[in-house]
Coordinates of C-alpha atoms in Angstrom, one line a residue:
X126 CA 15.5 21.3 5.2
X127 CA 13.4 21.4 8.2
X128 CA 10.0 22.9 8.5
X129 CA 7.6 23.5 11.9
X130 CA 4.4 23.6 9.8
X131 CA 2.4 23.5 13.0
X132 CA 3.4 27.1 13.7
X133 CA 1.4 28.1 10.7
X134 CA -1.0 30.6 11.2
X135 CA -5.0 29.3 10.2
X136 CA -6.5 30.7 7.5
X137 CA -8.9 33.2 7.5
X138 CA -12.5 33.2 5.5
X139 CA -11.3 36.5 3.3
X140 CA -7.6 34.6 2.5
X141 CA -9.7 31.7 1.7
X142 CA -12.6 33.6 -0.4
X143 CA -10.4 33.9 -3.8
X144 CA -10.3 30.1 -3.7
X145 CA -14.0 29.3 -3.3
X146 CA -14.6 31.3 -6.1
X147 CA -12.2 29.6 -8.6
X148 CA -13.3 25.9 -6.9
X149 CA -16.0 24.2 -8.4
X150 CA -15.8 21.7 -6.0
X151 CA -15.5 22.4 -2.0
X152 CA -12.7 24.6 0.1
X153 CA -13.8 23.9 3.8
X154 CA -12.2 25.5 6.7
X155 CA -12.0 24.2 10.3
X156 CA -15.5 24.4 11.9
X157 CA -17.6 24.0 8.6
X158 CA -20.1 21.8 7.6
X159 CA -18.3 18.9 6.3
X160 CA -15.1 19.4 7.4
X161 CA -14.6 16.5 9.5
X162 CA -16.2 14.0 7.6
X163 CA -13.1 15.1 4.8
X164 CA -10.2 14.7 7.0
X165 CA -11.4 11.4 8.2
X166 CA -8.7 8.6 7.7
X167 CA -8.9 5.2 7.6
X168 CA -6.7 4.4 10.3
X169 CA -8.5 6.0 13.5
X170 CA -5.3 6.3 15.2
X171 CA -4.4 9.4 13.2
X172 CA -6.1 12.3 13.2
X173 CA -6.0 15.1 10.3
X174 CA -6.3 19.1 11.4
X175 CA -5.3 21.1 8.1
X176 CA -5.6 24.7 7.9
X177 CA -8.2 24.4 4.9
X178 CA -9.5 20.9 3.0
X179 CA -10.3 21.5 -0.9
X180 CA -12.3 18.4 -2.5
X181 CA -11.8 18.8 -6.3
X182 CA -13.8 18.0 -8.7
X183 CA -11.2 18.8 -11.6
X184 CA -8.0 18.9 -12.7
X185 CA -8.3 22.8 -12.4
X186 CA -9.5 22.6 -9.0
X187 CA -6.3 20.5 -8.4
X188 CA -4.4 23.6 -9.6
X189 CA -6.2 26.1 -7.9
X190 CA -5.2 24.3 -4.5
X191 CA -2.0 24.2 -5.7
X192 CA -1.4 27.6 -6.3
X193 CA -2.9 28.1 -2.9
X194 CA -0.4 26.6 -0.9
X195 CA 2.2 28.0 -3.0
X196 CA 1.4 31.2 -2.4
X197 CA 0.5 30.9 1.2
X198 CA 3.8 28.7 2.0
X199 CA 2.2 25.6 3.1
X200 CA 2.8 22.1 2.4
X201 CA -0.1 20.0 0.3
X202 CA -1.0 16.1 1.2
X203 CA -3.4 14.6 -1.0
X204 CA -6.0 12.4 0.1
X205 CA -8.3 9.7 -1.3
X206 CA -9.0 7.0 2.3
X207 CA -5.8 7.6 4.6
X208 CA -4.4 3.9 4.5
X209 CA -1.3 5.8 5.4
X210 CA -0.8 8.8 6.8
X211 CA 2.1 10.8 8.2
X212 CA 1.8 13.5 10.4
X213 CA -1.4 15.9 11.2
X214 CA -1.4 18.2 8.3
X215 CA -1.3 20.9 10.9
X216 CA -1.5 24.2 8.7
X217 CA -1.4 22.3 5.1
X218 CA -3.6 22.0 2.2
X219 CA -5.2 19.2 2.5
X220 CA -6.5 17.4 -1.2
X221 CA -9.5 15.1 -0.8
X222 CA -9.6 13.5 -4.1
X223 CA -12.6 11.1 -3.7
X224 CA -14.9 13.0 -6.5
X225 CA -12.4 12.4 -9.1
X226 CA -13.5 8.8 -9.4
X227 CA -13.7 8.3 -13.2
X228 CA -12.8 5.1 -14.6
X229 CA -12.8 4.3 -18.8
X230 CA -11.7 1.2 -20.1
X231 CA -9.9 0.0 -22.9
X232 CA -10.7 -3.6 -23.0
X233 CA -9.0 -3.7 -26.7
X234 CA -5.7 -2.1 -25.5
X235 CA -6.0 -3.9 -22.1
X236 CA -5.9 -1.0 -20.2
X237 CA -7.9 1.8 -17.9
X238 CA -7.9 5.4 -16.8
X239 CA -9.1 6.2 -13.1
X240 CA -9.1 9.0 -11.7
X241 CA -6.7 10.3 -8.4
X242 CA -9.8 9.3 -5.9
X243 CA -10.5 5.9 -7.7
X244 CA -10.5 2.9 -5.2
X245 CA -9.4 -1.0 -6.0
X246 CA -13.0 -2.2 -5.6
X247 CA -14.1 0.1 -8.3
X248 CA -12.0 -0.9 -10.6
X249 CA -12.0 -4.5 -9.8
X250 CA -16.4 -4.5 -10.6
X251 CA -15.3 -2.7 -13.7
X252 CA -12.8 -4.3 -15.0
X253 CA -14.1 -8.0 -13.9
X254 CA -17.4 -7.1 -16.6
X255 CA -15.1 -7.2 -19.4
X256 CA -13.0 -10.3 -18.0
X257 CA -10.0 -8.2 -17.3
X258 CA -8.3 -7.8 -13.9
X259 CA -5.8 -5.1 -12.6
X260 CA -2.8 -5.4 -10.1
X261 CA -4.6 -4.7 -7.3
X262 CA -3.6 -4.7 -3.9
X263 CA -5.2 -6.7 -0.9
X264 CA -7.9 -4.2 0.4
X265 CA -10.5 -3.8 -1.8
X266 CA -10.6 -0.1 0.1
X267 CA -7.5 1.2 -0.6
X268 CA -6.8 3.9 -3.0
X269 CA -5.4 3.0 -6.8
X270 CA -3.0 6.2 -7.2
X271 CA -1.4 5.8 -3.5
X272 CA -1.2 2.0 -3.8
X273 CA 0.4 2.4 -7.2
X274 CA 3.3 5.1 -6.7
X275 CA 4.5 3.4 -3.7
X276 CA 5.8 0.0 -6.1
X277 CA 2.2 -1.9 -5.9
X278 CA 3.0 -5.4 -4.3
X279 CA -0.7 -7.4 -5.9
X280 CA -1.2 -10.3 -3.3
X281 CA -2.9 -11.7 -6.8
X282 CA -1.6 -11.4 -9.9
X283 CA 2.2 -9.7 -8.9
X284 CA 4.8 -12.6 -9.0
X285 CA 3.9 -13.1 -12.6
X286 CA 3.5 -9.6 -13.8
X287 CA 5.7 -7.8 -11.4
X288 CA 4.8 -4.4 -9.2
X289 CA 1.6 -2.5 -10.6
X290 CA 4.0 0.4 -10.8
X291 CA 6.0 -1.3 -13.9
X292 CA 2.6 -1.4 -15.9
X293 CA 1.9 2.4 -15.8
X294 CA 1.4 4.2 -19.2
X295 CA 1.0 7.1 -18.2
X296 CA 0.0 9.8 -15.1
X297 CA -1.7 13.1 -15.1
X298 CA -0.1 15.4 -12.6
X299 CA 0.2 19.0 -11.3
X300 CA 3.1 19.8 -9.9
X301 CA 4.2 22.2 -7.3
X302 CA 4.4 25.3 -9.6
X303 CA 0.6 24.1 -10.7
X304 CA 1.4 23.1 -14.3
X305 CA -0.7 20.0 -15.5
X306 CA 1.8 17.2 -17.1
X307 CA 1.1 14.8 -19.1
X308 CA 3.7 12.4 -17.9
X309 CA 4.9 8.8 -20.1
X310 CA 8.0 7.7 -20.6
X311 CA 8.9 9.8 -23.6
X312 CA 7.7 12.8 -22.5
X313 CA 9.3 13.4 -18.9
X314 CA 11.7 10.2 -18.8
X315 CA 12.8 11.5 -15.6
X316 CA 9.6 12.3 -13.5
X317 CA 7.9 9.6 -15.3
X318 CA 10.9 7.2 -13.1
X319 CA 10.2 9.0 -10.5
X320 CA 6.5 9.0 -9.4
X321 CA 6.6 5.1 -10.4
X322 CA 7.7 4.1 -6.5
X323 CA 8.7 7.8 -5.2
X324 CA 5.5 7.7 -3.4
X325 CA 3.4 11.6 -3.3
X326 CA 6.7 13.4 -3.5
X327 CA 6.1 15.5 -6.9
X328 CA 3.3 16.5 -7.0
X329 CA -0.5 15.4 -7.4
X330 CA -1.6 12.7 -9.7
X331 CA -5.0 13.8 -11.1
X332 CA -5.0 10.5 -13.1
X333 CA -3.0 7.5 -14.4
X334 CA -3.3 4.5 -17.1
X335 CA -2.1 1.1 -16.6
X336 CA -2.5 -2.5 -18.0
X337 CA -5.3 -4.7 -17.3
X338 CA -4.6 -8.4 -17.5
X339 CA -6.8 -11.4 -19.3
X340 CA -7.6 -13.0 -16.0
X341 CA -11.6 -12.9 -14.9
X342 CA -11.1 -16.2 -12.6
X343 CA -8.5 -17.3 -10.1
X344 CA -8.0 -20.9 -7.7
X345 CA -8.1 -18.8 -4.4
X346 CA -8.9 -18.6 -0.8
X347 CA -7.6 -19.2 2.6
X348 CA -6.6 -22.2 4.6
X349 CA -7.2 -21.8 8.1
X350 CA -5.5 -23.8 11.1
X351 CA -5.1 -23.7 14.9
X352 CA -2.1 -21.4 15.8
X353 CA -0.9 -24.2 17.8
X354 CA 0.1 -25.9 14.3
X355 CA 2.3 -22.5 13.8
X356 CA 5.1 -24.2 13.1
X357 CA 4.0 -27.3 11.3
X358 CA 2.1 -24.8 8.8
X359 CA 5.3 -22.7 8.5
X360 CA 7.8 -24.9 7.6
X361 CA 5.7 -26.9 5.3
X362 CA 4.8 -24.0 3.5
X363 CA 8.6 -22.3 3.6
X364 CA 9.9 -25.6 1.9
X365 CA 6.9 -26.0 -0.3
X366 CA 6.4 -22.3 -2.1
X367 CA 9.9 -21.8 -4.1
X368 CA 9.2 -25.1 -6.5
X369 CA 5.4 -23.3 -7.1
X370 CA 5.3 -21.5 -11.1
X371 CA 5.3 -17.4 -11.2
X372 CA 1.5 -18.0 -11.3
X373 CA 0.8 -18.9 -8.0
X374 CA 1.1 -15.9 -5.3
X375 CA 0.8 -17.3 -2.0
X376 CA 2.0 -15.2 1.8
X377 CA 1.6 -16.9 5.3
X378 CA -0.6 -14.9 8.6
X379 CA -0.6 -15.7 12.2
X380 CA -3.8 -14.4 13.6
X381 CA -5.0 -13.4 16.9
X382 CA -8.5 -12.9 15.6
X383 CA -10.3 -10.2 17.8
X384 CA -14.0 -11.5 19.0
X385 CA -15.7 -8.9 16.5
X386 CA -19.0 -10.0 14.3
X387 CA -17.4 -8.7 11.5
X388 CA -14.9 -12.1 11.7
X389 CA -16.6 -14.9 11.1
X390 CA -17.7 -17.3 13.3
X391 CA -15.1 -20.4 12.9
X392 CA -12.4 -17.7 13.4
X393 CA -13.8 -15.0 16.2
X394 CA -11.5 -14.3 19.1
X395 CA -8.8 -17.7 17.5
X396 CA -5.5 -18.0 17.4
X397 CA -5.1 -19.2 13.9
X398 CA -2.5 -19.6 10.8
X399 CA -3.4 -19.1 7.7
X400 CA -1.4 -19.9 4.3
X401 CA -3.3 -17.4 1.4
X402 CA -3.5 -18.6 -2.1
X403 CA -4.0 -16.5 -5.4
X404 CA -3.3 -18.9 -8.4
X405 CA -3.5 -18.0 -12.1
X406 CA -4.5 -21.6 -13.2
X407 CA -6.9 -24.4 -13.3
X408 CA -8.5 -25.5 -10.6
X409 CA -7.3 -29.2 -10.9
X410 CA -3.7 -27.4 -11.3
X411 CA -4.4 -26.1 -8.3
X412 CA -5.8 -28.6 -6.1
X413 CA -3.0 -30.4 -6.9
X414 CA -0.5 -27.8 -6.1
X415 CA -1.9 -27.1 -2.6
X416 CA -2.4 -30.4 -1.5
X417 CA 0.9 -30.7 0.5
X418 CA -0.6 -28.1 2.5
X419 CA -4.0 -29.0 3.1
X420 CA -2.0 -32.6 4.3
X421 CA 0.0 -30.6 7.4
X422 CA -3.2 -30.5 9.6
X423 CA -6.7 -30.7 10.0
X424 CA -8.3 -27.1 8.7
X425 CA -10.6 -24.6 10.8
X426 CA -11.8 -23.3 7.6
X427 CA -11.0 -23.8 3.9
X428 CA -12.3 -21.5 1.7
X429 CA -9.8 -21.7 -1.6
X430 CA -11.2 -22.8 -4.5
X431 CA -12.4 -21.5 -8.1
X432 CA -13.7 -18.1 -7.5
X433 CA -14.6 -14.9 -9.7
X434 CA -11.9 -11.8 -9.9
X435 CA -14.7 -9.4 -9.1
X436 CA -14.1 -11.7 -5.4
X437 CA -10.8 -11.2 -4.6
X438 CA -10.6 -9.4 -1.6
X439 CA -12.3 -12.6 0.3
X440 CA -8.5 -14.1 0.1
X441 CA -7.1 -11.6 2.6
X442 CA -10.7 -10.7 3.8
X443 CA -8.9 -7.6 5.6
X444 CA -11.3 -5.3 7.1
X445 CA -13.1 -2.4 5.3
X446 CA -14.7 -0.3 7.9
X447 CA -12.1 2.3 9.9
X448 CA -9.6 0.6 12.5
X449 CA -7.4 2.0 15.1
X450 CA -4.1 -0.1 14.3
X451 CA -0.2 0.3 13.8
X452 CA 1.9 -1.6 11.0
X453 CA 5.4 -1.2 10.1
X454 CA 7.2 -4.0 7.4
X455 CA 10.4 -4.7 6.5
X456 CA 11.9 -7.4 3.3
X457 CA 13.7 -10.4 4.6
X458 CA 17.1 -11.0 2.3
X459 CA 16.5 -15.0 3.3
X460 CA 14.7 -17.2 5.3
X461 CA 16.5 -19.8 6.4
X462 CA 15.4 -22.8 9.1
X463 CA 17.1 -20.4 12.1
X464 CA 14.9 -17.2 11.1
X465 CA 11.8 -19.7 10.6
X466 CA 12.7 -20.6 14.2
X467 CA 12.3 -17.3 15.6
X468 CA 9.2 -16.1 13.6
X469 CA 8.0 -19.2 15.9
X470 CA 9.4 -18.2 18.9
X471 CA 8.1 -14.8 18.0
X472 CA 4.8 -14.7 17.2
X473 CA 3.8 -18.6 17.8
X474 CA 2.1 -20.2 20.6
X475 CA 4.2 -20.0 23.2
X476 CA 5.0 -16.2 22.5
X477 CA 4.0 -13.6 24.5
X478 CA 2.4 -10.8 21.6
X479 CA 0.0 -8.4 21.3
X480 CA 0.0 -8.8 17.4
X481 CA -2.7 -9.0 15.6
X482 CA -1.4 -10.4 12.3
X483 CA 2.1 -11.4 11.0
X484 CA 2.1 -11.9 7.6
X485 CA 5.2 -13.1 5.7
X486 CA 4.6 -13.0 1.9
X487 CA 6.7 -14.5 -0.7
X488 CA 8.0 -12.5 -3.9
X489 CA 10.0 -13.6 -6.3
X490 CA 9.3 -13.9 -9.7
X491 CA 8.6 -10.6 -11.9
X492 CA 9.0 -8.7 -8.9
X493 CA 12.6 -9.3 -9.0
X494 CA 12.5 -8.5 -13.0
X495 CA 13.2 -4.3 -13.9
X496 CA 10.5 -3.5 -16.0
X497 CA 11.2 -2.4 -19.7
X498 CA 10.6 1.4 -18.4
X499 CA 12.8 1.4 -15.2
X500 CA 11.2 3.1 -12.0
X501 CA 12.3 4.0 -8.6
X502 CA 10.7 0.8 -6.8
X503 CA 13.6 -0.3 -4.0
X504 CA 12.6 -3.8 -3.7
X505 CA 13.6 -6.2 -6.2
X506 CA 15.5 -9.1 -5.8
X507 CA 14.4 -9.6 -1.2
X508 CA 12.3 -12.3 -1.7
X509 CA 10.1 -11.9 1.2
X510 CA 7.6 -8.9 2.7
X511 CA 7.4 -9.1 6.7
X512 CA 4.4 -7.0 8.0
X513 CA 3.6 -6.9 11.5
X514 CA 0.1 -5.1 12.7
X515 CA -1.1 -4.2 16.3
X516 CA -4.5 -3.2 16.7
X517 CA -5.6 -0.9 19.6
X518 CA -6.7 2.9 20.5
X519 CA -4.3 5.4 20.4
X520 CA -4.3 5.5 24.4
X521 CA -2.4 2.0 23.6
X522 CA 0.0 3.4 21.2
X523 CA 3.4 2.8 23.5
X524 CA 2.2 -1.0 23.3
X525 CA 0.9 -1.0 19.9
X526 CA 4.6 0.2 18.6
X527 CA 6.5 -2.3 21.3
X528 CA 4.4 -5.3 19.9
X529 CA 5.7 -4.1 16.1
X530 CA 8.9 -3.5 17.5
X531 CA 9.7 -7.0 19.1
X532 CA 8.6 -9.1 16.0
X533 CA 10.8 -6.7 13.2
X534 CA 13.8 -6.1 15.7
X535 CA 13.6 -9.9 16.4
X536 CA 13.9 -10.4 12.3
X537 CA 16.7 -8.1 12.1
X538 CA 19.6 -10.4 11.2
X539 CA 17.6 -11.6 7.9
X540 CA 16.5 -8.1 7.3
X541 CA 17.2 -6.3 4.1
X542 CA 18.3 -3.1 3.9
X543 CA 15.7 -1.8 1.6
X544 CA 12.1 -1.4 2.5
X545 CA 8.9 -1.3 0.8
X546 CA 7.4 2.2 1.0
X547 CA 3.7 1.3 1.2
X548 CA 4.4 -0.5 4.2
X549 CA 6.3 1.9 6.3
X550 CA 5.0 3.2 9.5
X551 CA 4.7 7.1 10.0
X552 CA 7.5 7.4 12.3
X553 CA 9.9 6.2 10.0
X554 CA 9.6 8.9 8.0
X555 CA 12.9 10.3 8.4
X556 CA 14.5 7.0 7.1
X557 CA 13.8 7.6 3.2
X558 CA 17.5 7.8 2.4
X559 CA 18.4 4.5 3.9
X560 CA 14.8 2.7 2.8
X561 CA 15.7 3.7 -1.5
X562 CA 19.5 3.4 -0.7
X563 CA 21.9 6.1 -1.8
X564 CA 22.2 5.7 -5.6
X565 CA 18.2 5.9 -5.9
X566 CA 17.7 8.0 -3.2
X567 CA 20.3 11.0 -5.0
X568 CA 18.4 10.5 -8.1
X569 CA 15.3 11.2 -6.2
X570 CA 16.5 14.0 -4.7
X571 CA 17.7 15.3 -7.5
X572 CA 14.4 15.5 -9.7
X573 CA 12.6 16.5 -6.2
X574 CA 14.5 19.5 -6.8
X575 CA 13.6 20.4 -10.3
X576 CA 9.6 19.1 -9.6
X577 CA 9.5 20.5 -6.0
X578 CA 11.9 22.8 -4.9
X579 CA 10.1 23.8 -1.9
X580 CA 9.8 20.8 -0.7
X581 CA 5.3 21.8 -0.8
X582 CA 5.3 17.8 -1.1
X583 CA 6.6 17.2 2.1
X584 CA 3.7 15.2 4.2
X585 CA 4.6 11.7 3.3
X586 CA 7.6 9.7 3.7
X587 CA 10.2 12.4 2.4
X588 CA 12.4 13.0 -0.6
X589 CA 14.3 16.1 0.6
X590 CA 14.9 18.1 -2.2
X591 CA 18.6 17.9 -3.2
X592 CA 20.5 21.2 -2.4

């Protein structure tokens, strides 16, 4: 099923006027007041241009927007920063779910409620006053309901609790024929599987529950050394992570820090590597544990050590202000000495790159570990996340791409065939089939069908309905 959604016509003011009565919230059309500042993304390399932008304010606004495009034929993409984004949106309905921003707490049931435009930081100050701590993911910026239907891989707390999508209770969502579902595992087994790692492909989540965790401090940071040490840091840190317990979540980054003043001064305009640590345990645990590492070379800047949850995002410290950038990941099946060679030869210091960051993360653990409620994330059992990221204006997107391009093709012969779908670029779109592998991917497409028929779900990376 193919669509040319740029061919659709604008709407007009009076086809528009039925659903700025019903909206409590805001329906803005191109040109009006507002307008831009809603189809804003975080990534400044993609720009947004739908046909009419509706910012809820409630569940029945949700509805009413649905109905909307059902009636008019367009597609819908749902919005809370634009982390990832695929496409223009050329003559959808676009959802900007940023009001929605509720959050309640069940610090006796270990759990909390947010709504669809809830971000991580908001529920991390939350949550941290009551000494619990969610999976989160590493930007304190990104959305929760996005983060969490595409599988949830928490740079934190995930090899010992496993993707933030296995600890979903339950989601509020309209689907395409503008029906509010309550959706757990009892009542709609099969879109409950479903949304839990199918991404935005049936419909819009207006809410969800998951478990909170008793963690309210963590033994974290970064160690920081010259890139020149590359491979000294990689291989000690390759042999050293598989004898570490569930509880210690740790990735490796080569840098090529831009000279910005948001970067801090030890690290502005370096070529660095930096080994990330998030571990669940004493302090003295985990000095202990890390020492190995600290021992490989002579640090530009240490920051790990004993540190509040509410502070999390300093481990990755990844920027929170809009960036012009392109990323694209893949999973690595294994990891052997020849693949640590060519990461080096890759992105080390003798390679010719672009990159901005490669970061290799381990997994393991309770990722690997099907939940007691099966879902529809790909991933388990590749124990490592490759993510490459180019920064640069879109003028520079030939380059941006090639610089992605050389790292991930250059990984290829470790390269599993499943991908994680938070971490795909937009132009891989057309690759769902192959990224959830046939089995998961006809299940998909199966209850696409009975959810979305249509295929109104369509601007993301697509589940084609199953004919």
């Amino acid at each position: 099923m193919t669509f040319n959604d740029s061919s659709l016509p604008p709407v007009l003011p009076e086809d528009a006027a039925p659903l700025m009565a019903t909206v409590s919230g805001s329906v803005l059309l191109p040109g009006d007041a507002g307008y831009d500042d809603e189809r804003a993304v975080f990534n400044l390399n993609h720009e947004l241009t739908p046909a009419v932008i509706v910012v809820p304010e409630s569940v029945a606004d949700v509805q009413a927007a649905v109905s909307f495009a059902a009636v008019q034929h367009r597609p819908l993409l749902v919005k809370t920063t634009g982390h990832q984004i695929v496409g223009s949106a050329s003559g959808a309905v676009v959802i900007a779910t940023h009001r929605m921003n509720d959050i309640t707490i069940d610090a006796a049931c270990r759990s909390v409620r947010v709504g669809a435009g809830v971000l991580w930081s908001e529920v991390i100050a939350k949550t941290a006053e009551v000494g619990l701590a969610p999976l989160n993911g590493s930007n304190p910026t990104v959305g929760v309901s996005g983060y969490t239907l595409g599988g949830g891989l928490s740079p934190t707390l995930g090899r010992s609790q496993g993707y933030a999508a296995d600890h979903v209770r339950s989601l509020d969502v309209v689907t395409a024929d503008g029906k509010l579902r309550h959706v757990t595992a009892e009542s709609e087994p099969d879109l409950f599987w479903a949304l839990r790692g199918g991404k935005g492909n049936f419909g819009v989540v207006t809410a969800l529950e998951f478990d909170l965790f008793p963690v309210s401090r963590l033994y974290g940071g970064g160690l920081y050394f010259p890139g020149d040490r590359t491979a000294d840091v990689l291989r000690a840190w390759t042999a050293w992570h598989p004898s570490t317990p569930e509880t210690m979540v740790t990735s490796i980054a080569v840098m090529r820090m831009p000279s910005m003043p948001e970067v801090a001064e030890p690290l502005r305009g370096k070529f660095l590597v930096s080994v990330r640590i998030a571990y669940n345990g004493t302090t003295a645990d985990g000095e202990r544990m890390i020492e190995p590492l600290r021992a490989v070379a002579p640090a530009i800047m240490d920051t790990v050590g004993d540190m509040s949850y509410a502070e999390v995002a300093s481990i990755h410290n990844e920027p929170t202000d809009a960036v012009p950038y392109y990323e694209r990941g893949i999973m690595l099946r294994e990891f052997p000495p020849q693949a640590q060679d060519k990461l080096i030869e890759l992105v080390g210091p003798d390679a010719e790159t672009d990159l901005v960051m490669a970061e290799l993360r381990a997994l393991g653990g309770a990722w690997d570990r099907e939940p007691k409620v099966p879902n529809a994330v790909a991933t388990r059992g590749l124990p490592y996340s490759l993510l490459a990221v180019s920064a640069g204006p879109l003028s520079e997107e030939e380059q941006l791409k090639m610089s992605v391009a050389n790292l991930l093709d250059g990984m290829k012969p470790w390269q599993g065939a499943r991908r994680y779908v938070n971490n795909l670029a937009p132009d891989e779109a057309a690759d769902v089939a192959a990224i959830y592998g046939p089995e998961r991917y006809e299940r998909l497409a199966s209850i696409k069908k009975t959810y979305d028929p249509a295929n109104m779900f369509r601007l993301n990376h697509n589940v084609v309905p199953a004919t």
